[in-house]
Coordinates of C-alpha atoms in Angstrom, one line a residue:
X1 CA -32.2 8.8 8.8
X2 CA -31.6 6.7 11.7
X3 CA -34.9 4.9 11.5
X4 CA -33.5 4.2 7.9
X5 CA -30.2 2.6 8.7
X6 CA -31.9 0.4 11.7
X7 CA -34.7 -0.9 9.4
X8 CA -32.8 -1.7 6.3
X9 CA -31.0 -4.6 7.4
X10 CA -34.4 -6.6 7.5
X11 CA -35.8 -5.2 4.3
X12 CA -33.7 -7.0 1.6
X13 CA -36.0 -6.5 -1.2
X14 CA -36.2 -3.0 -1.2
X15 CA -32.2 -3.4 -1.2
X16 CA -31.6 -4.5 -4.2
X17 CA -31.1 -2.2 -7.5
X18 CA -34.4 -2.4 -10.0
X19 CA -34.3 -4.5 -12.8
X20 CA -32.8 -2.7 -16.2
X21 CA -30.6 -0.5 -13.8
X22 CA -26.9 -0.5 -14.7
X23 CA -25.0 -1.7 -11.9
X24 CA -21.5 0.8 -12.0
X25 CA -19.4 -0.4 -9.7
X26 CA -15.2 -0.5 -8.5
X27 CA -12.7 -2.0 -7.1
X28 CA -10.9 -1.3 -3.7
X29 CA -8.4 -4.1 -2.7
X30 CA -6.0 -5.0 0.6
X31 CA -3.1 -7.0 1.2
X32 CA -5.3 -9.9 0.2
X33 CA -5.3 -9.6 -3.4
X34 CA -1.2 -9.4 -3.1
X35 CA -1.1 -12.6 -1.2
X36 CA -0.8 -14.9 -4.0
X37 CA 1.4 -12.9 -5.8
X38 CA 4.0 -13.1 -2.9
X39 CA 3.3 -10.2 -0.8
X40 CA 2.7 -10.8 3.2
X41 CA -0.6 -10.1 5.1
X42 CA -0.4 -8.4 8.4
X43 CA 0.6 -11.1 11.1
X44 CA 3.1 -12.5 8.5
X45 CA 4.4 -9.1 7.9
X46 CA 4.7 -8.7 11.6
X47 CA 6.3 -11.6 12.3
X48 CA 8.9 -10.8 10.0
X49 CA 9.5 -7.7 11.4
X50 CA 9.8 -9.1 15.1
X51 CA 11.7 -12.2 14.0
X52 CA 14.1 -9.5 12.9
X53 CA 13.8 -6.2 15.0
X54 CA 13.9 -8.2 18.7
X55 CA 14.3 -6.3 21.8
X56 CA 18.5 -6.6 21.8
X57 CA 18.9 -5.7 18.0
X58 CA 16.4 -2.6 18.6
X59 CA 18.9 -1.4 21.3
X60 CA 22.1 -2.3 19.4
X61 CA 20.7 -0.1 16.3
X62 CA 19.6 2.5 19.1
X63 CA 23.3 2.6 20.4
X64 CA 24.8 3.6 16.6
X65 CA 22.3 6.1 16.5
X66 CA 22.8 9.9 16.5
X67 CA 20.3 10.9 18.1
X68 CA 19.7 7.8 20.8
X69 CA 16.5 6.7 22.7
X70 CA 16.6 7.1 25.8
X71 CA 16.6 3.7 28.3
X72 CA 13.4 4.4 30.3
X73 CA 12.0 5.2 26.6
X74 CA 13.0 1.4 25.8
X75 CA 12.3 -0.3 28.5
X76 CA 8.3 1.3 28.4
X77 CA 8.5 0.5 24.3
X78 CA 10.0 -3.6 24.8
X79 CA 7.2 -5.2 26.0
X80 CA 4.9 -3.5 23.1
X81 CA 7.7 -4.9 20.3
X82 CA 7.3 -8.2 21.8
X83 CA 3.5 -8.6 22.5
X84 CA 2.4 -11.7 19.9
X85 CA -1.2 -10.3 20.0
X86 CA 0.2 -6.9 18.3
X87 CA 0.3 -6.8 14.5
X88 CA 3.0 -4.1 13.2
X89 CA 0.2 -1.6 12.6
X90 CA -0.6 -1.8 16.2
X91 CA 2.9 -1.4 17.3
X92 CA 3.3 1.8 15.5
X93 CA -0.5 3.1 16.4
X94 CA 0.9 2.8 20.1
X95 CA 4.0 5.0 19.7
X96 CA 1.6 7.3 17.4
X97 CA -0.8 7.2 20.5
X98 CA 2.4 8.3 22.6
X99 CA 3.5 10.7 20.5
X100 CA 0.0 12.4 21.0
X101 CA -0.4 12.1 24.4
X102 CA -0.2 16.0 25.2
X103 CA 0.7 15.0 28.6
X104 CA 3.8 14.5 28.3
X105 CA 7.0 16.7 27.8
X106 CA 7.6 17.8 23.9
X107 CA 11.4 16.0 24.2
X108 CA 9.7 12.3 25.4
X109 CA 7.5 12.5 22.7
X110 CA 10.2 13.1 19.6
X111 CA 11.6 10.0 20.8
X112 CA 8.1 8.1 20.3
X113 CA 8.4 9.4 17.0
X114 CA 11.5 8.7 16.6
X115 CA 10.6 4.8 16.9
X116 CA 7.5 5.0 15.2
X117 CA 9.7 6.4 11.8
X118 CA 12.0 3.7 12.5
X119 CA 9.6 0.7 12.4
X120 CA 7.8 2.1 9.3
X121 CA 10.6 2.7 7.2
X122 CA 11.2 -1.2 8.2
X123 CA 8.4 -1.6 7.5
X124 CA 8.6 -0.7 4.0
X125 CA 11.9 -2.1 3.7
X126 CA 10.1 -5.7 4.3
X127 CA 8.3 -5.2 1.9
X128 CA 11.1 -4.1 -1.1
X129 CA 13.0 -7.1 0.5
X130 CA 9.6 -9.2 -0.8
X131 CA 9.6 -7.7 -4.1
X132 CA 13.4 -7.7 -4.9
X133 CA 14.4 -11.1 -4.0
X134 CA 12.0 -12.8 -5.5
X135 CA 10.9 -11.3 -9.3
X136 CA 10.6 -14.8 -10.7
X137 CA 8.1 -16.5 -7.7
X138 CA 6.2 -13.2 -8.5
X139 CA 6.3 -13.3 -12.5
X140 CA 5.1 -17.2 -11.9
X141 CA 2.3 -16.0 -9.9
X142 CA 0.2 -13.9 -12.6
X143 CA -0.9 -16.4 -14.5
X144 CA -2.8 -17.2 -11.4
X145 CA -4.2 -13.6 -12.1
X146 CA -5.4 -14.1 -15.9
X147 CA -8.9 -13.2 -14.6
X148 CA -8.3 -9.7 -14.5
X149 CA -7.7 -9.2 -18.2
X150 CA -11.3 -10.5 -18.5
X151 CA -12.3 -8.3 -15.4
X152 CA -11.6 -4.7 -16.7
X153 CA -13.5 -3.9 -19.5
X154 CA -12.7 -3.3 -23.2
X155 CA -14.7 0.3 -23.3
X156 CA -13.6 1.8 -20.4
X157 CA -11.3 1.9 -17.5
X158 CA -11.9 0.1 -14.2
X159 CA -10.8 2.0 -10.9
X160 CA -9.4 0.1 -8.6
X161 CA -8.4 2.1 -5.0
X162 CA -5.6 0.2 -3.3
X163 CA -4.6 0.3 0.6
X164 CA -1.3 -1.7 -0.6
X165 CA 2.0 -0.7 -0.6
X166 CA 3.2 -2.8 -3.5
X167 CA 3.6 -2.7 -6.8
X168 CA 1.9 -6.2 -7.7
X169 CA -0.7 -4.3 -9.7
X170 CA 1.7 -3.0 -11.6
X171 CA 3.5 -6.1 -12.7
X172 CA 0.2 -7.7 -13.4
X173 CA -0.8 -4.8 -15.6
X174 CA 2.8 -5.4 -17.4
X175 CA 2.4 -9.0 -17.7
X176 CA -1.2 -9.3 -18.6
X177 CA -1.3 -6.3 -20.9
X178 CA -3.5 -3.8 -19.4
X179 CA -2.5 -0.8 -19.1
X180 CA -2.6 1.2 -15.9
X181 CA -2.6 4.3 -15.3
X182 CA -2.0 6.2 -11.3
X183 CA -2.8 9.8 -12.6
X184 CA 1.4 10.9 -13.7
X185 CA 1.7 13.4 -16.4
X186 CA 4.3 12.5 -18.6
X187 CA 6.8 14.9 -17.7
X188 CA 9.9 13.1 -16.4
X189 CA 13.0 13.5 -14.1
X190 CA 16.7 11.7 -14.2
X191 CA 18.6 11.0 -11.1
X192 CA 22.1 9.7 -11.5
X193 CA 22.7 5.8 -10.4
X194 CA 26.2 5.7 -8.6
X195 CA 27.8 2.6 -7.6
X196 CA 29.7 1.7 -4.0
X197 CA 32.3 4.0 -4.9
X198 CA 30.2 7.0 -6.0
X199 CA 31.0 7.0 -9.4
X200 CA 28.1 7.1 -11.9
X201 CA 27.2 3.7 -13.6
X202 CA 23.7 5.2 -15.6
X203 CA 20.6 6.7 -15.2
X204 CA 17.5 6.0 -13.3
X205 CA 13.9 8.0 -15.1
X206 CA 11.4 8.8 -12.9
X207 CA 7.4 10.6 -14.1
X208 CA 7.6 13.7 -12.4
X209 CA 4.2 15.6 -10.7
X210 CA 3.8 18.7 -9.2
X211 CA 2.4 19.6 -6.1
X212 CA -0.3 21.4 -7.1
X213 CA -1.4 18.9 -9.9
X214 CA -2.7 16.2 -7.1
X215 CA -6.9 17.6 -7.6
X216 CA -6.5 17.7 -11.4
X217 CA -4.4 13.9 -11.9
X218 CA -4.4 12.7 -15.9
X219 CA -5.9 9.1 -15.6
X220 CA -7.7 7.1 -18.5
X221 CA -9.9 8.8 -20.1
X222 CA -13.5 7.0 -19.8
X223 CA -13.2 5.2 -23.1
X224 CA -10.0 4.1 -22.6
X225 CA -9.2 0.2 -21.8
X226 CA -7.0 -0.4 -18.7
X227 CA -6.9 0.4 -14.7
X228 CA -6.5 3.4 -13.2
X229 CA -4.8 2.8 -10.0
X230 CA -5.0 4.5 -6.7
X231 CA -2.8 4.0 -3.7
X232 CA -4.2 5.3 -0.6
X233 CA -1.1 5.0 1.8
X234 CA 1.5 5.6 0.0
X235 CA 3.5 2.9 -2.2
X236 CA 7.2 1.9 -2.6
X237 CA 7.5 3.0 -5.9
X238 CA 6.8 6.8 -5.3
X239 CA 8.7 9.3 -3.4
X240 CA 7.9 12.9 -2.1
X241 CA 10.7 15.6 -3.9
X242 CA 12.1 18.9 -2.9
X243 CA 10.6 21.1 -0.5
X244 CA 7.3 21.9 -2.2
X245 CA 6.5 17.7 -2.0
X246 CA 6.5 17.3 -6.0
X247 CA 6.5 13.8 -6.2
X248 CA 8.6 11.4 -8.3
X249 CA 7.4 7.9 -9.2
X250 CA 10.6 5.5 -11.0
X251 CA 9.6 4.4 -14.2
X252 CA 10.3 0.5 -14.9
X253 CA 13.7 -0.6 -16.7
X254 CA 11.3 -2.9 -18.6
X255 CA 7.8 -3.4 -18.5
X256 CA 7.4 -6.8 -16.8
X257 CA 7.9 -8.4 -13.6
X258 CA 11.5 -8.1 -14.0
X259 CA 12.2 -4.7 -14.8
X260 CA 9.8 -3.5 -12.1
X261 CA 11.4 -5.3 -9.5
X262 CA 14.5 -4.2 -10.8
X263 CA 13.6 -0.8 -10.9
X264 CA 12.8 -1.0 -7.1
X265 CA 16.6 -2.4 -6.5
X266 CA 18.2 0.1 -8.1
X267 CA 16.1 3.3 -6.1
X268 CA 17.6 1.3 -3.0
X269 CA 20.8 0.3 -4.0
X270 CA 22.1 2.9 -6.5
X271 CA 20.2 6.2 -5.5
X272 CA 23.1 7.1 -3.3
X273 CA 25.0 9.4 -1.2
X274 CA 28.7 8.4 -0.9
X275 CA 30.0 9.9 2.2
X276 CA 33.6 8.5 3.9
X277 CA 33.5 5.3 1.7
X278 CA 29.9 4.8 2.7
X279 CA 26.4 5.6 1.7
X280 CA 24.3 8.0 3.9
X281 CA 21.8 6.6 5.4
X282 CA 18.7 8.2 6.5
X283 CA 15.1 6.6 8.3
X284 CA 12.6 7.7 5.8
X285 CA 14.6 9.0 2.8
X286 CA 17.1 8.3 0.5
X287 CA 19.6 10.6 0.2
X288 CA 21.3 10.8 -3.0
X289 CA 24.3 12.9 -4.8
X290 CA 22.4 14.9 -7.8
X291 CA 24.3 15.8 -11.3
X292 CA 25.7 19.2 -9.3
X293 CA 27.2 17.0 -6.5
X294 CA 24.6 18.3 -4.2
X295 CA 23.1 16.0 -1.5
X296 CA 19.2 15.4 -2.2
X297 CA 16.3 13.1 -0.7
X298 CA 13.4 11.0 -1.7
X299 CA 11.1 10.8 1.2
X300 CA 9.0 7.4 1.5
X301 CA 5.5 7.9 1.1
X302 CA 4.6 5.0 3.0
X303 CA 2.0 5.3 5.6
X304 CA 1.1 2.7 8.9
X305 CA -0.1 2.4 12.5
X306 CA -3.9 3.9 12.9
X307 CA -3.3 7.7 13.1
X308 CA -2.4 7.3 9.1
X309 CA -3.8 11.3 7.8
X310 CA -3.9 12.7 11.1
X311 CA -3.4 16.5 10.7
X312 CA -1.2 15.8 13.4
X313 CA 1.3 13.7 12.2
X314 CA 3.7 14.4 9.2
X315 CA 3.0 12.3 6.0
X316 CA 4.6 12.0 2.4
X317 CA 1.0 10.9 1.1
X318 CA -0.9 12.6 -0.5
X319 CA -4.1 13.0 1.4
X320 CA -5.4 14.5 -1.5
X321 CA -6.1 11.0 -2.6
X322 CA -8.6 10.5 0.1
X323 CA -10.7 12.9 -1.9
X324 CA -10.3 11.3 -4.6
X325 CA -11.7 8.1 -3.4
X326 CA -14.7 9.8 -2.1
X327 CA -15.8 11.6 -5.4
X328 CA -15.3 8.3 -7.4
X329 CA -17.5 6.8 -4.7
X330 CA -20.6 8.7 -5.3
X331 CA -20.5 8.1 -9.3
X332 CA -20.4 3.8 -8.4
X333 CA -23.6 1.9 -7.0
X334 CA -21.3 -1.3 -6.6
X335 CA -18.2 -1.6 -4.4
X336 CA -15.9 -5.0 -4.8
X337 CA -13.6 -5.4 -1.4
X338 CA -10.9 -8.1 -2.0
X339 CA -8.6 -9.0 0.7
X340 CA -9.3 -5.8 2.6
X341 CA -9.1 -6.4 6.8
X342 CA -11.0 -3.2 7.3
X343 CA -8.9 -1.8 9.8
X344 CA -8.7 1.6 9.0
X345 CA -11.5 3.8 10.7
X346 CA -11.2 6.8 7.8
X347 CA -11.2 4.3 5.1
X348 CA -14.8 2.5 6.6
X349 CA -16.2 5.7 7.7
X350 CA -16.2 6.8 3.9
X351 CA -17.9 3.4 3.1
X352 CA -20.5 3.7 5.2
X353 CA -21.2 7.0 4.3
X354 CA -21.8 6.0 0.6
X355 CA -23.6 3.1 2.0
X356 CA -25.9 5.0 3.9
X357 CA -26.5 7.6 0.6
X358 CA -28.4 5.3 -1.5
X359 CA -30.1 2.2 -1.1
X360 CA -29.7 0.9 -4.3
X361 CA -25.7 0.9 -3.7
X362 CA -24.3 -2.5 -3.1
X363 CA -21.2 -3.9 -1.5
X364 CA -19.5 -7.2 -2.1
X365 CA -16.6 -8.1 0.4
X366 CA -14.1 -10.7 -0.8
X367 CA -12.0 -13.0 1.7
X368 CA -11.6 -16.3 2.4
X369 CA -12.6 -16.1 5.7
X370 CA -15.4 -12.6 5.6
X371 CA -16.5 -11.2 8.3
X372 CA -18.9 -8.3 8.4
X373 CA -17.1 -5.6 10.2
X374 CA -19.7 -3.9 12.6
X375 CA -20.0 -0.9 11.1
X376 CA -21.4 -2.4 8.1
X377 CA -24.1 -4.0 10.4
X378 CA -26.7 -1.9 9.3
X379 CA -26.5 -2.5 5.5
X380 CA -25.9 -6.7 6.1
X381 CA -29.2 -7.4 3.1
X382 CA -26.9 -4.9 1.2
X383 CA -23.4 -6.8 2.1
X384 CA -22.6 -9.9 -0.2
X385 CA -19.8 -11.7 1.5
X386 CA -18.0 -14.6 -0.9
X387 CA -15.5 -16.6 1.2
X388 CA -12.5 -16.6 -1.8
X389 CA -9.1 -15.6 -2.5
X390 CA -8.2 -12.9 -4.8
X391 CA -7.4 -15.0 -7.5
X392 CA -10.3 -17.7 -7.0
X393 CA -13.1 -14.8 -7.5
X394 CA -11.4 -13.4 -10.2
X395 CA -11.8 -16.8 -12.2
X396 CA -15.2 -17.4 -11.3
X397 CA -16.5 -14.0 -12.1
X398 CA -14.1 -14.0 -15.2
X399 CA -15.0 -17.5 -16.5
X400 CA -11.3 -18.3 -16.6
X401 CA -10.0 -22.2 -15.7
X402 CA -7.0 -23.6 -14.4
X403 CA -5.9 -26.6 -16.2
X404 CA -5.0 -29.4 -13.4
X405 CA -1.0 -28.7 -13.9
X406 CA -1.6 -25.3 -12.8
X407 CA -4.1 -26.1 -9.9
X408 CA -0.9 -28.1 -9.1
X409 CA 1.4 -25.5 -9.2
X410 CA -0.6 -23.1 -7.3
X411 CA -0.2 -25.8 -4.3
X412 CA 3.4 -26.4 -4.6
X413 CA 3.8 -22.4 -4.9
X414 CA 1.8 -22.1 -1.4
X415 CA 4.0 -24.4 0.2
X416 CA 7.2 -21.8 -1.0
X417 CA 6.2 -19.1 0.6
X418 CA 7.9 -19.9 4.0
X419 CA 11.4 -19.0 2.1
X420 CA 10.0 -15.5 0.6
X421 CA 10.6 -13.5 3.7
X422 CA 14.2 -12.3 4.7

């Protein structure tokens, strides 16, 4: 087998899938294919969050806390937050890293997670910020995306596995009109909105899913149009509920931009727990008053840092999806990477796995600046790279064409971006 993988590289003949072979094949897409939607890639992300989180506002948060840092803790952590050749995800992968360390005391480390919750649930907080401020830049951007209605199939879903947090999918879905479909039943749940006060102002629906249901999820069936969508590491839309981890994901107010956006707003804002004149605040959750007056939480499913699945390390998300992803795999012989970094090792280790399984499988890796990661060395003749954005491949392998106003407006929307962030 090892002969196998060294030799292939050279042999790209014996690569390629024989003629009259259909080519099955999915989609697995990274911050990337958000971008032009609005959403920030990694070093804008982090910049963000520094821009924000500086060493002085980190210890002022740290003084208000309950449970307070310690100062040596701090002054060891500083110089990490403020390292310009650290990304966010690298930040957190070192206090993961510390948490780990078995060398050190059980107390130290709880504070290392401590800060490692902290900057994730900022994280995802970033990210909301992106989403809720700024419905009508998004709802602007998917005609940019009219591709993807031409992309998924009229006979039969296309999968699509997701590393992002957001819910841009989603809205595109909405907007375009193609259904998708992340595996819900369609049992529901109702939590109460409540406004500053505490008093009840409506309702806020929820799909509801058990547990226990995660290996048996209800997606499209295969001749059914539309996307079934999988989010790896976790998203802002879905929450883990009650003890057993049932999960709860909100259910638009409308299905377009708006009401997704909106729906997101009111999880943060109204989902609340009113508690001397002020709502209770928790890193990771949100607590919220039920119909009984009883305090309940929503706990973020949203992963980060480069431990994400260790056994070792509590997680809202689902690893069960993991699975998922690897079972799907095996029944492709194409792979479509858009706007995907591959950074994570348990993500690429799966890759190359299904790489390595076949020689007729195939991988095409979409970025405007691609690079094969080394790992994929070894199958290069069976690596297509296509130096594009998101939205530029989907037009090209679509047919779709911009008019020259909206090649136009795609340039004046690039410029914008500078006032999306917080």
């Amino acid at each position: 087998m090892l002969e196998d993988r060294e030799t292939e590289a050279s042999d790209a003949n014996r690569a390629r899938v024989p003629s009259g072979t259909r080519k099955l094949g999915m989609y697995f897409i990274g911050a990337g294919f958000s971008y032009e939607m609005g959403m920030p890639l990694v070093w804008e992300l982090t910049r963000e969050l520094t821009r924000w989180l500086t060493p002085a506002e980190l210890r002022e948060i740290n003084a208000g806390s309950n449970a307070p840092v310690p100062e040596d803790v701090l002054n060891e952590f500083e110089p990490v937050l403020s390292d310009a050749g650290r990304h966010y995800e690298q930040i957190i992968g070192w206090l993961q890293t510390r948490y780990l360390d078995s060398s050190i005391v059980r107390s130290r480390q709880l504070h290392y997670r401590r800060l490692y919750g902290f900057i994730t649930h900022m994280v995802g907080q970033l990210l909301v910020a992106r989403h809720t401020r700024n419905p009508q830049y998004f709802r602007a951007g998917v005609s940019y995306y009219r591709g993807l209605a031409r992309l998924v199939g009229s006979d039969a879903p296309t999968w699509f596995f997701s590393l992002n947090h957001d819910i841009c999918v989603e809205i595109l879905g909405a907007e375009l009109g193609i259904p998708v479909c992340v595996g819900f039943p369609e049992a529901s749940v109702e939590f109460p909105r409540r406004d500053a006060s505490g008093k009840v102002i409506g309702r806020l629906s929820f799909d509801y899913m058990r547990r226990d249901l995660l290996r048996n999820l209800t997606f499209l069936s295969p001749n059914e149009r539309g996307i079934n969508l999988v989010k790896l590491h976790g998203s802002l839309d879905v929450f883990a509920h009650t003890d057993d981890l049932d999960y709860v994901r909100v259910r638009p107010t409308t299905n377009d931009a708006f009401g997704w956006t909106e729906a997101l707003r009111r999880v943060e804002r109204e989902l609340a727990y009113i508690e001397d004149g002020r709502p209770v605040g928790v890193v990771g959750e949100i607590a919220f008053e039920d119909d009984d007056g009883q305090m309940q939480f929503l706990r973020r499913t949203v992963l980060a840092g480069q431990y994400k699945f260790d056994r070792r390390l509590s997680s809202n998300a689902p690893p069960e999806l993991l699975d998922l992803f690897r079972r799907k795999l095996d029944d492709v012989t194409t792979l479509t990477i858009i706007g995907c970094s591959m950074g994570d090792a348990h993500i690429n280790n799966i890759i190359e796995s299904w790489l390595s399984a076949s020689r007729q499988r195939t991988l095409t890796l979409v970025d405007p600046c691609p690079n094969l990661p080394p790992c994929l060395a070894p199958y290069a003749a069976r690596v297509e790279l296509r130096a594009q954005r998101a939205t530029q491949y989907l037009d090209e392998v679509s047919g779709n064409r911009l008019s020259l106003p909206e090649k136009a407006l795609r340039w004046v929307r690039s410029t914008g971006r500078r006032r999306l962030g917080p």
